Amino acid sequence: MRRLLNIRPKGASRFILGTAPLIVLALLYLLASTAQHALNPNEKILPTIGAMVDQVRIMAVQVDPQTGSIPLWQDTFASLRRLGLGLSIATASALILGLAVGLLPLARAGLGPLIAAVAVVPPIAVLPILFITFGLGETAKIVLIVIGVTPFMVRDLAGHIAAIPEEQIVKGQTLGASTWQIALRVALPQAMPRLLESLRLSLGPAWVFLISAEAIASDVGLGYRVFLVRRYLAMDIILPYVAWIALLAVAFDLILLTISRRAYPWAHPGRSR
Amino acid sequence: MTALLSFRDVWVEYGDKIVLERVNLSVEAGAFVSIVGPSGAGKSTFLRLVLGQEAPTRGVIDLDGAPLRAEPGRDRGVVFQRYSVFPHLNAVENVLFGLECEGAALTGRLWGPKRRTARERAVAMLEAVGLGAALDVFPAQLSGGMQQRLAIAQALIMRPRVLLLDEPFGALDPGVRLDMHGLITDLWREHSLTILMVTHDIKEAFKLGDRVLALDKRRHDPHAPHRYGSTAVYDFPLENKARG
Ligand SMILES: Nc1ncnc2c1ncn2[C@@H]1O[C@H](COP(=O)(O)OP(=O)(O)OP(=O)(O)O)[C@@H](O)[C@H]1O
Ligand SMILES: [Mg+2]
């Protein structure tokens, strides 16, 4: 008998294993929803698939006469803009700070404690400060994402850079490389796959910060809409929106993974498990 | 004959632990010095001093008659037991690295005809160490012996005054080791290299070196073993070696 930990599903069996829980979950929902609607035709908590499709048509296809645009796309565009700006700023700062702190003992001594201190502050607690300083507009929401994910990314990257074997750094110097050249040609390329990895891990928290900020003060955005229709118990809108957010999150994750695999093949040797 | 490298009363201490004491010796250009000694004797520390990765607590080290800069530089090449090559660069890029840093201060990259000339040199160097067929391979796909060949090529292309080897063949199979012995001896002769090599293998030390240096403690205090450091307790010149 083979050990459980040595059984590796491949091909079709792997696909079936992966999709089965999703299908089971969907079926359970269908059963529960049908049963509830049999008892109470006005049931709102578990809307039928038909009701959700109707709402999706209203939200994602029809132009809202009041705003002159399609709500779902308007919300998606607004949210992705905030998320994209926030994560771009966070990633760029993490790259610069992470490289400096990981590579230069001087920067580590100077910035390490500051970054460690910022990292322990819960970002949501800072949100009121952001609303007071930056107003209720776009800036506060973007800054929240930046503050929320940058410290983690900086520390993760700095740790990774600092863990580059000393031998490599010394070897670079014996080949005549300056600090700048070692940063550019030894540390930076080895930082990039890790940066993409930590960006992937930061997507989840970034969404949390985005939706929180939108829920509290906004007039457009995926998080705003979900919290708006909550007042009417509109589960038939909330559920498709949540599914859409999940789909976007999965897509970004896959895109980042593909970029990393393509651009840095040396960082993705054959996975054993 | 003038000394390429000279140690004058060099001490290394970590806190109250003395690792090296009263090291006085000089190395001529063209020598192949094997360094042996028990584990913890300070062999790697000795190499790190020459490398400039560490400065002596006391004493002076001269390279080419001038005090050694306590910072690694391109006059001293090195091959470690592991991690000597860059994992994100393939074989040619690894060897090109030094030439690119030399030729392009700002970008660290060469383009066009300059790159082509540099690449030709790198390829020739890789062929000289027997890696002519693995130019585009990343280190993770090279065997241990091939990685060490790559590390040697990468160091040699900068024509260092001294080549420092810290147990370079320690992790290799006996057969591969034998090939590497042939390679390093040939390179030493052809390029008139000066080599300092740390090894655990006494036979290897006598086979390759034209001088064998043993680092060990001269005195022992059983109650405070850390208070005495190592120094060169034996220093055998081997006259029968053809000079590089
Ligand atoms: N940074 C350091 N701080 C304190 N002690 C150190 C440090 N570096 C080395 N030592 C000590 O110096 C001694 C010599 O170390 P070194 O690595 O030079 O030995 P070695 O001869 O190369 O040993 P091995 O054959 O095991 O590689 C050891 O006792 C080690 O514990
Ligand atoms: Mg050692």
PDB file of N, CA and C in Angstrom, chain A residues 45-123:
ATOM      1  N   ILE A  45     -32.870  35.427   0.960  1.00  0.00           N
ATOM      2  CA  ILE A  45     -31.518  35.063   1.393  1.00  0.00           C
ATOM      3  C   ILE A  45     -30.853  34.102   0.415  1.00  0.00           C
ATOM      4  N   LEU A  46     -31.619  33.182  -0.144  1.00  0.00           N
ATOM      5  CA  LEU A  46     -31.055  32.231  -1.102  1.00  0.00           C
ATOM      6  C   LEU A  46     -31.745  32.404  -2.454  1.00  0.00           C
ATOM      7  N   PRO A  47     -31.424  33.442  -3.206  1.00  0.00           N
ATOM      8  CA  PRO A  47     -32.103  33.704  -4.480  1.00  0.00           C
ATOM      9  C   PRO A  47     -31.868  32.567  -5.462  1.00  0.00           C
ATOM     10  N   THR A  48     -32.860  32.378  -6.366  1.00  0.00           N
ATOM     11  CA  THR A  48     -32.700  31.334  -7.381  1.00  0.00           C
ATOM     12  C   THR A  48     -31.719  31.807  -8.449  1.00  0.00           C
ATOM     13  N   ILE A  49     -31.218  30.834  -9.205  1.00  0.00           N
ATOM     14  CA  ILE A  49     -30.294  31.172 -10.286  1.00  0.00           C
ATOM     15  C   ILE A  49     -30.974  32.149 -11.254  1.00  0.00           C
ATOM     16  N   GLY A  50     -32.270  31.871 -11.525  1.00  0.00           N
ATOM     17  CA  GLY A  50     -33.016  32.733 -12.449  1.00  0.00           C
ATOM     18  C   GLY A  50     -33.029  34.182 -11.976  1.00  0.00           C
ATOM     19  N   ALA A  51     -33.291  34.381 -10.683  1.00  0.00           N
ATOM     20  CA  ALA A  51     -33.328  35.746 -10.153  1.00  0.00           C
ATOM     21  C   ALA A  51     -31.980  36.426 -10.308  1.00  0.00           C
ATOM     22  N   MET A  52     -30.907  35.665 -10.071  1.00  0.00           N
ATOM     23  CA  MET A  52     -29.568  36.250 -10.177  1.00  0.00           C
ATOM     24  C   MET A  52     -29.267  36.616 -11.624  1.00  0.00           C
ATOM     25  N   VAL A  53     -29.663  35.742 -12.554  1.00  0.00           N
ATOM     26  CA  VAL A  53     -29.424  36.040 -13.972  1.00  0.00           C
ATOM     27  C   VAL A  53     -30.151  37.334 -14.362  1.00  0.00           C
ATOM     28  N   ASP A  54     -31.401  37.480 -13.879  1.00  0.00           N
ATOM     29  CA  ASP A  54     -32.154  38.708 -14.164  1.00  0.00           C
ATOM     30  C   ASP A  54     -31.399  39.929 -13.663  1.00  0.00           C
ATOM     31  N   GLN A  55     -30.893  39.850 -12.437  1.00  0.00           N
ATOM     32  CA  GLN A  55     -30.182  40.996 -11.858  1.00  0.00           C
ATOM     33  C   GLN A  55     -28.900  41.291 -12.618  1.00  0.00           C
ATOM     34  N   VAL A  56     -28.190  40.210 -13.000  1.00  0.00           N
ATOM     35  CA  VAL A  56     -26.951  40.410 -13.755  1.00  0.00           C
ATOM     36  C   VAL A  56     -27.266  41.159 -15.045  1.00  0.00           C
ATOM     37  N   ARG A  57     -28.422  40.798 -15.656  1.00  0.00           N
ATOM     38  CA  ARG A  57     -28.796  41.485 -16.894  1.00  0.00           C
ATOM     39  C   ARG A  57     -28.993  42.983 -16.615  1.00  0.00           C
ATOM     40  N   ILE A  58     -29.658  43.281 -15.536  1.00  0.00           N
ATOM     41  CA  ILE A  58     -29.901  44.694 -15.206  1.00  0.00           C
ATOM     42  C   ILE A  58     -28.587  45.418 -14.893  1.00  0.00           C
ATOM     43  N   MET A  59     -27.699  44.739 -14.129  1.00  0.00           N
ATOM     44  CA  MET A  59     -26.490  45.412 -13.658  1.00  0.00           C
ATOM     45  C   MET A  59     -25.376  45.442 -14.707  1.00  0.00           C
ATOM     46  N   ALA A  60     -25.313  44.390 -15.528  1.00  0.00           N
ATOM     47  CA  ALA A  60     -24.124  44.251 -16.379  1.00  0.00           C
ATOM     48  C   ALA A  60     -24.398  44.522 -17.844  1.00  0.00           C
ATOM     49  N   VAL A  61     -25.656  44.632 -18.243  1.00  0.00           N
ATOM     50  CA  VAL A  61     -25.944  44.808 -19.666  1.00  0.00           C
ATOM     51  C   VAL A  61     -26.684  46.123 -19.921  1.00  0.00           C
ATOM     52  N   GLN A  62     -27.652  46.412 -19.070  1.00  0.00           N
ATOM     53  CA  GLN A  62     -28.477  47.594 -19.332  1.00  0.00           C
ATOM     54  C   GLN A  62     -27.834  48.867 -18.817  1.00  0.00           C
ATOM     55  N   VAL A  63     -28.039  49.947 -19.583  1.00  0.00           N
ATOM     56  CA  VAL A  63     -27.515  51.242 -19.158  1.00  0.00           C
ATOM     57  C   VAL A  63     -28.471  51.828 -18.123  1.00  0.00           C
ATOM     58  N   ASP A  64     -27.884  52.243 -17.016  1.00  0.00           N
ATOM     59  CA  ASP A  64     -28.678  52.892 -15.977  1.00  0.00           C
ATOM     60  C   ASP A  64     -29.028  54.305 -16.446  1.00  0.00           C
ATOM     61  N   PRO A  65     -30.339  54.610 -16.648  1.00  0.00           N
ATOM     62  CA  PRO A  65     -30.702  55.921 -17.207  1.00  0.00           C
ATOM     63  C   PRO A  65     -30.241  57.083 -16.320  1.00  0.00           C
ATOM     64  N   GLN A  66     -30.130  56.832 -15.000  1.00  0.00           N
ATOM     65  CA  GLN A  66     -29.735  57.927 -14.106  1.00  0.00           C
ATOM     66  C   GLN A  66     -28.280  58.359 -14.306  1.00  0.00           C
ATOM     67  N   THR A  67     -27.381  57.350 -14.459  1.00  0.00           N
ATOM     68  CA  THR A  67     -25.956  57.697 -14.579  1.00  0.00           C
ATOM     69  C   THR A  67     -25.480  57.651 -16.025  1.00  0.00           C
ATOM     70  N   GLY A  68     -26.230  57.019 -16.892  1.00  0.00           N
ATOM     71  CA  GLY A  68     -25.829  56.924 -18.289  1.00  0.00           C
ATOM     72  C   GLY A  68     -24.751  55.880 -18.528  1.00  0.00           C
ATOM     73  N   SER A  69     -24.543  54.986 -17.560  1.00  0.00           N
ATOM     74  CA  SER A  69     -23.541  53.938 -17.798  1.00  0.00           C
ATOM     75  C   SER A  69     -24.029  52.627 -17.208  1.00  0.00           C
ATOM     76  N   ILE A  70     -23.272  51.551 -17.494  1.00  0.00           N
ATOM     77  CA  ILE A  70     -23.663  50.231 -16.995  1.00  0.00           C
ATOM     78  C   ILE A  70     -23.040  50.034 -15.613  1.00  0.00           C
ATOM     79  N   PRO A  71     -23.859  49.803 -14.582  1.00  0.00           N
ATOM     80  CA  PRO A  71     -23.331  49.811 -13.206  1.00  0.00           C
ATOM     81  C   PRO A  71     -22.146  48.873 -12.987  1.00  0.00           C
ATOM     82  N   LEU A  72     -22.280  47.609 -13.431  1.00  0.00           N
ATOM     83  CA  LEU A  72     -21.204  46.655 -13.124  1.00  0.00           C
ATOM     84  C   LEU A  72     -19.871  47.120 -13.694  1.00  0.00           C
ATOM     85  N   TRP A  73     -19.899  47.607 -14.935  1.00  0.00           N
ATOM     86  CA  TRP A  73     -18.634  48.016 -15.545  1.00  0.00           C
ATOM     87  C   TRP A  73     -18.098  49.281 -14.900  1.00  0.00           C
ATOM     88  N   GLN A  74     -19.002  50.173 -14.567  1.00  0.00           N
ATOM     89  CA  GLN A  74     -18.584  51.401 -13.888  1.00  0.00           C
ATOM     90  C   GLN A  74     -17.917  51.066 -12.553  1.00  0.00           C
ATOM     91  N   ASP A  75     -18.580  50.166 -11.804  1.00  0.00           N
ATOM     92  CA  ASP A  75     -18.025  49.759 -10.509  1.00  0.00           C
ATOM     93  C   ASP A  75     -16.683  49.057 -10.691  1.00  0.00           C
ATOM     94  N   THR A  76     -16.638  48.148 -11.668  1.00  0.00           N
ATOM     95  CA  THR A  76     -15.406  47.387 -11.884  1.00  0.00           C
ATOM     96  C   THR A  76     -14.262  48.321 -12.259  1.00  0.00           C
ATOM     97  N   PHE A  77     -14.560  49.249 -13.175  1.00  0.00           N
ATOM     98  CA  PHE A  77     -13.515  50.167 -13.610  1.00  0.00           C
ATOM     99  C   PHE A  77     -12.998  50.991 -12.435  1.00  0.00           C
ATOM    100  N   ALA A  78     -13.924  51.530 -11.633  1.00  0.00           N
ATOM    101  CA  ALA A  78     -13.511  52.374 -10.502  1.00  0.00           C
ATOM    102  C   ALA A  78     -12.668  51.568  -9.509  1.00  0.00           C
ATOM    103  N   SER A  79     -13.127  50.355  -9.205  1.00  0.00           N
ATOM    104  CA  SER A  79     -12.405  49.552  -8.217  1.00  0.00           C
ATOM    105  C   SER A  79     -11.031  49.140  -8.736  1.00  0.00           C
ATOM    106  N   LEU A  80     -10.975  48.703  -9.987  1.00  0.00           N
ATOM    107  CA  LEU A  80      -9.691  48.239 -10.529  1.00  0.00           C
ATOM    108  C   LEU A  80      -8.700  49.392 -10.638  1.00  0.00           C
ATOM    109  N   ARG A  81      -9.214  50.588 -10.910  1.00  0.00           N
ATOM    110  CA  ARG A  81      -8.323  51.741 -10.989  1.00  0.00           C
ATOM    111  C   ARG A  81      -7.666  51.972  -9.624  1.00  0.00           C
ATOM    112  N   ARG A  82      -8.500  51.944  -8.577  1.00  0.00           N
ATOM    113  CA  ARG A  82      -7.958  52.141  -7.221  1.00  0.00           C
ATOM    114  C   ARG A  82      -6.975  51.029  -6.876  1.00  0.00           C
ATOM    115  N   LEU A  83      -7.393  49.801  -7.158  1.00  0.00           N
ATOM    116  CA  LEU A  83      -6.546  48.648  -6.825  1.00  0.00           C
ATOM    117  C   LEU A  83      -5.231  48.722  -7.612  1.00  0.00           C
ATOM    118  N   GLY A  84      -5.345  49.034  -8.897  1.00  0.00           N
ATOM    119  CA  GLY A  84      -4.153  49.075  -9.750  1.00  0.00           C
ATOM    120  C   GLY A  84      -3.189  50.151  -9.302  1.00  0.00           C
ATOM    121  N   LEU A  85      -3.719  51.350  -9.035  1.00  0.00           N
ATOM    122  CA  LEU A  85      -2.839  52.439  -8.599  1.00  0.00           C
ATOM    123  C   LEU A  85      -2.191  52.096  -7.264  1.00  0.00           C
ATOM    124  N   GLY A  86      -3.026  51.623  -6.327  1.00  0.00           N
ATOM    125  CA  GLY A  86      -2.510  51.307  -4.994  1.00  0.00           C
ATOM    126  C   GLY A  86      -1.422  50.238  -5.062  1.00  0.00           C
ATOM    127  N   LEU A  87      -1.712  49.169  -5.805  1.00  0.00           N
ATOM    128  CA  LEU A  87      -0.734  48.078  -5.858  1.00  0.00           C
ATOM    129  C   LEU A  87       0.513  48.478  -6.640  1.00  0.00           C
ATOM    130  N   SER A  88       0.356  49.327  -7.672  1.00  0.00           N
ATOM    131  CA  SER A  88       1.549  49.766  -8.414  1.00  0.00           C
ATOM    132  C   SER A  88       2.468  50.565  -7.507  1.00  0.00           C
ATOM    133  N   ILE A  89       1.874  51.508  -6.769  1.00  0.00           N
ATOM    134  CA  ILE A  89       2.701  52.318  -5.867  1.00  0.00           C
ATOM    135  C   ILE A  89       3.345  51.418  -4.822  1.00  0.00           C
ATOM    136  N   ALA A  90       2.548  50.491  -4.263  1.00  0.00           N
ATOM    137  CA  ALA A  90       3.079  49.596  -3.229  1.00  0.00           C
ATOM    138  C   ALA A  90       4.222  48.748  -3.782  1.00  0.00           C
ATOM    139  N   THR A  91       4.034  48.207  -4.985  1.00  0.00           N
ATOM    140  CA  THR A  91       5.054  47.322  -5.553  1.00  0.00           C
ATOM    141  C   THR A  91       6.333  48.089  -5.858  1.00  0.00           C
ATOM    142  N   ALA A  92       6.181  49.284  -6.429  1.00  0.00           N
ATOM    143  CA  ALA A  92       7.377  50.071  -6.744  1.00  0.00           C
ATOM    144  C   ALA A  92       8.127  50.453  -5.469  1.00  0.00           C
ATOM    145  N   SER A  93       7.391  50.895  -4.439  1.00  0.00           N
ATOM    146  CA  SER A  93       8.087  51.263  -3.199  1.00  0.00           C
ATOM    147  C   SER A  93       8.717  50.044  -2.565  1.00  0.00           C
ATOM    148  N   ALA A  94       8.003  48.911  -2.622  1.00  0.00           N
ATOM    149  CA  ALA A  94       8.554  47.698  -2.013  1.00  0.00           C
ATOM    150  C   ALA A  94       9.841  47.295  -2.707  1.00  0.00           C
ATOM    151  N   LEU A  95       9.875  47.473  -4.025  1.00  0.00           N
ATOM    152  CA  LEU A  95      11.070  47.077  -4.757  1.00  0.00           C
ATOM    153  C   LEU A  95      12.263  47.933  -4.333  1.00  0.00           C
ATOM    154  N   ILE A  96      12.046  49.247  -4.298  1.00  0.00           N
ATOM    155  CA  ILE A  96      13.155  50.143  -3.957  1.00  0.00           C
ATOM    156  C   ILE A  96      13.576  49.956  -2.497  1.00  0.00           C
ATOM    157  N   LEU A  97      12.582  50.002  -1.588  1.00  0.00           N
ATOM    158  CA  LEU A  97      12.907  49.880  -0.162  1.00  0.00           C
ATOM    159  C   LEU A  97      13.449  48.485   0.155  1.00  0.00           C
ATOM    160  N   GLY A  98      12.819  47.468  -0.418  1.00  0.00           N
ATOM    161  CA  GLY A  98      13.246  46.099  -0.135  1.00  0.00           C
ATOM    162  C   GLY A  98      14.680  45.856  -0.578  1.00  0.00           C
ATOM    163  N   LEU A  99      15.019  46.363  -1.772  1.00  0.00           N
ATOM    164  CA  LEU A  99      16.390  46.205  -2.263  1.00  0.00           C
ATOM    165  C   LEU A  99      17.360  46.932  -1.342  1.00  0.00           C
ATOM    166  N   ALA A 100      17.007  48.160  -0.981  1.00  0.00           N
ATOM    167  CA  ALA A 100      17.916  48.948  -0.136  1.00  0.00           C
ATOM    168  C   ALA A 100      18.104  48.273   1.215  1.00  0.00           C
ATOM    169  N   VAL A 101      16.992  47.927   1.857  1.00  0.00           N
ATOM    170  CA  VAL A 101      17.087  47.352   3.204  1.00  0.00           C
ATOM    171  C   VAL A 101      17.758  45.977   3.164  1.00  0.00           C
ATOM    172  N   GLY A 102      17.474  45.194   2.113  1.00  0.00           N
ATOM    173  CA  GLY A 102      18.044  43.859   2.048  1.00  0.00           C
ATOM    174  C   GLY A 102      19.529  43.853   1.723  1.00  0.00           C
ATOM    175  N   LEU A 103      19.960  44.848   0.974  1.00  0.00           N
ATOM    176  CA  LEU A 103      21.324  44.817   0.451  1.00  0.00           C
ATOM    177  C   LEU A 103      22.286  45.699   1.251  1.00  0.00           C
ATOM    178  N   LEU A 104      21.781  46.838   1.752  1.00  0.00           N
ATOM    179  CA  LEU A 104      22.676  47.809   2.387  1.00  0.00           C
ATOM    180  C   LEU A 104      22.490  47.821   3.906  1.00  0.00           C
ATOM    181  N   PRO A 105      23.521  47.409   4.638  1.00  0.00           N
ATOM    182  CA  PRO A 105      23.414  47.446   6.100  1.00  0.00           C
ATOM    183  C   PRO A 105      23.045  48.847   6.617  1.00  0.00           C
ATOM    184  N   LEU A 106      23.517  49.871   5.917  1.00  0.00           N
ATOM    185  CA  LEU A 106      23.192  51.248   6.320  1.00  0.00           C
ATOM    186  C   LEU A 106      21.688  51.493   6.262  1.00  0.00           C
ATOM    187  N   ALA A 107      21.063  51.084   5.158  1.00  0.00           N
ATOM    188  CA  ALA A 107      19.622  51.285   5.004  1.00  0.00           C
ATOM    189  C   ALA A 107      18.868  50.427   6.002  1.00  0.00           C
ATOM    190  N   ARG A 108      19.392  49.223   6.269  1.00  0.00           N
ATOM    191  CA  ARG A 108      18.726  48.333   7.224  1.00  0.00           C
ATOM    192  C   ARG A 108      18.713  48.981   8.601  1.00  0.00           C
ATOM    193  N   ALA A 109      19.865  49.553   8.982  1.00  0.00           N
ATOM    194  CA  ALA A 109      19.951  50.192  10.295  1.00  0.00           C
ATOM    195  C   ALA A 109      19.015  51.391  10.365  1.00  0.00           C
ATOM    196  N   GLY A 110      18.921  52.134   9.264  1.00  0.00           N
ATOM    197  CA  GLY A 110      18.135  53.358   9.284  1.00  0.00           C
ATOM    198  C   GLY A 110      16.645  53.132   9.145  1.00  0.00           C
ATOM    199  N   LEU A 111      16.247  52.215   8.280  1.00  0.00           N
ATOM    200  CA  LEU A 111      14.820  52.072   7.945  1.00  0.00           C
ATOM    201  C   LEU A 111      14.153  50.871   8.606  1.00  0.00           C
ATOM    202  N   GLY A 112      14.963  49.876   9.001  1.00  0.00           N
ATOM    203  CA  GLY A 112      14.389  48.640   9.539  1.00  0.00           C
ATOM    204  C   GLY A 112      13.388  48.886  10.661  1.00  0.00           C
ATOM    205  N   PRO A 113      13.771  49.610  11.712  1.00  0.00           N
ATOM    206  CA  PRO A 113      12.836  49.831  12.824  1.00  0.00           C
ATOM    207  C   PRO A 113      11.570  50.574  12.393  1.00  0.00           C
ATOM    208  N   LEU A 114      11.720  51.565  11.517  1.00  0.00           N
ATOM    209  CA  LEU A 114      10.555  52.319  11.050  1.00  0.00           C
ATOM    210  C   LEU A 114       9.563  51.393  10.345  1.00  0.00           C
ATOM    211  N   ILE A 115      10.090  50.569   9.442  1.00  0.00           N
ATOM    212  CA  ILE A 115       9.214  49.670   8.683  1.00  0.00           C
ATOM    213  C   ILE A 115       8.559  48.663   9.628  1.00  0.00           C
ATOM    214  N   ALA A 116       9.322  48.159  10.582  1.00  0.00           N
ATOM    215  CA  ALA A 116       8.762  47.204  11.535  1.00  0.00           C
ATOM    216  C   ALA A 116       7.645  47.855  12.340  1.00  0.00           C
ATOM    217  N   ALA A 117       7.828  49.137  12.691  1.00  0.00           N
ATOM    218  CA  ALA A 117       6.817  49.834  13.480  1.00  0.00           C
ATOM    219  C   ALA A 117       5.551  50.055  12.656  1.00  0.00           C
ATOM    220  N   VAL A 118       5.714  50.497  11.404  1.00  0.00           N
ATOM    221  CA  VAL A 118       4.548  50.749  10.549  1.00  0.00           C
ATOM    222  C   VAL A 118       3.788  49.448  10.306  1.00  0.00           C
ATOM    223  N   ALA A 119       4.549  48.344  10.206  1.00  0.00           N
ATOM    224  CA  ALA A 119       3.925  47.074   9.843  1.00  0.00           C
ATOM    225  C   ALA A 119       2.950  46.574  10.909  1.00  0.00           C
ATOM    226  N   VAL A 120       3.157  46.958  12.176  1.00  0.00           N
ATOM    227  CA  VAL A 120       2.280  46.413  13.215  1.00  0.00           C
ATOM    228  C   VAL A 120       1.013  47.251  13.405  1.00  0.00           C
ATOM    229  N   VAL A 121       0.910  48.416  12.757  1.00  0.00           N
ATOM    230  CA  VAL A 121      -0.312  49.220  12.874  1.00  0.00           C
ATOM    231  C   VAL A 121      -1.388  48.613  11.962  1.00  0.00           C
ATOM    232  N   PRO A 122      -2.567  48.297  12.518  1.00  0.00           N
ATOM    233  CA  PRO A 122      -3.628  47.762  11.646  1.00  0.00           C
ATOM    234  C   PRO A 122      -4.092  48.859  10.680  1.00  0.00           C
ATOM    235  N   PRO A 123      -3.986  48.620   9.376  1.00  0.00           N
ATOM    236  CA  PRO A 123      -4.260  49.691   8.406  1.00  0.00           C
ATOM    237  C   PRO A 123      -5.658  50.278   8.528  1.00  0.00           C
TER     238      PRO A 123
END
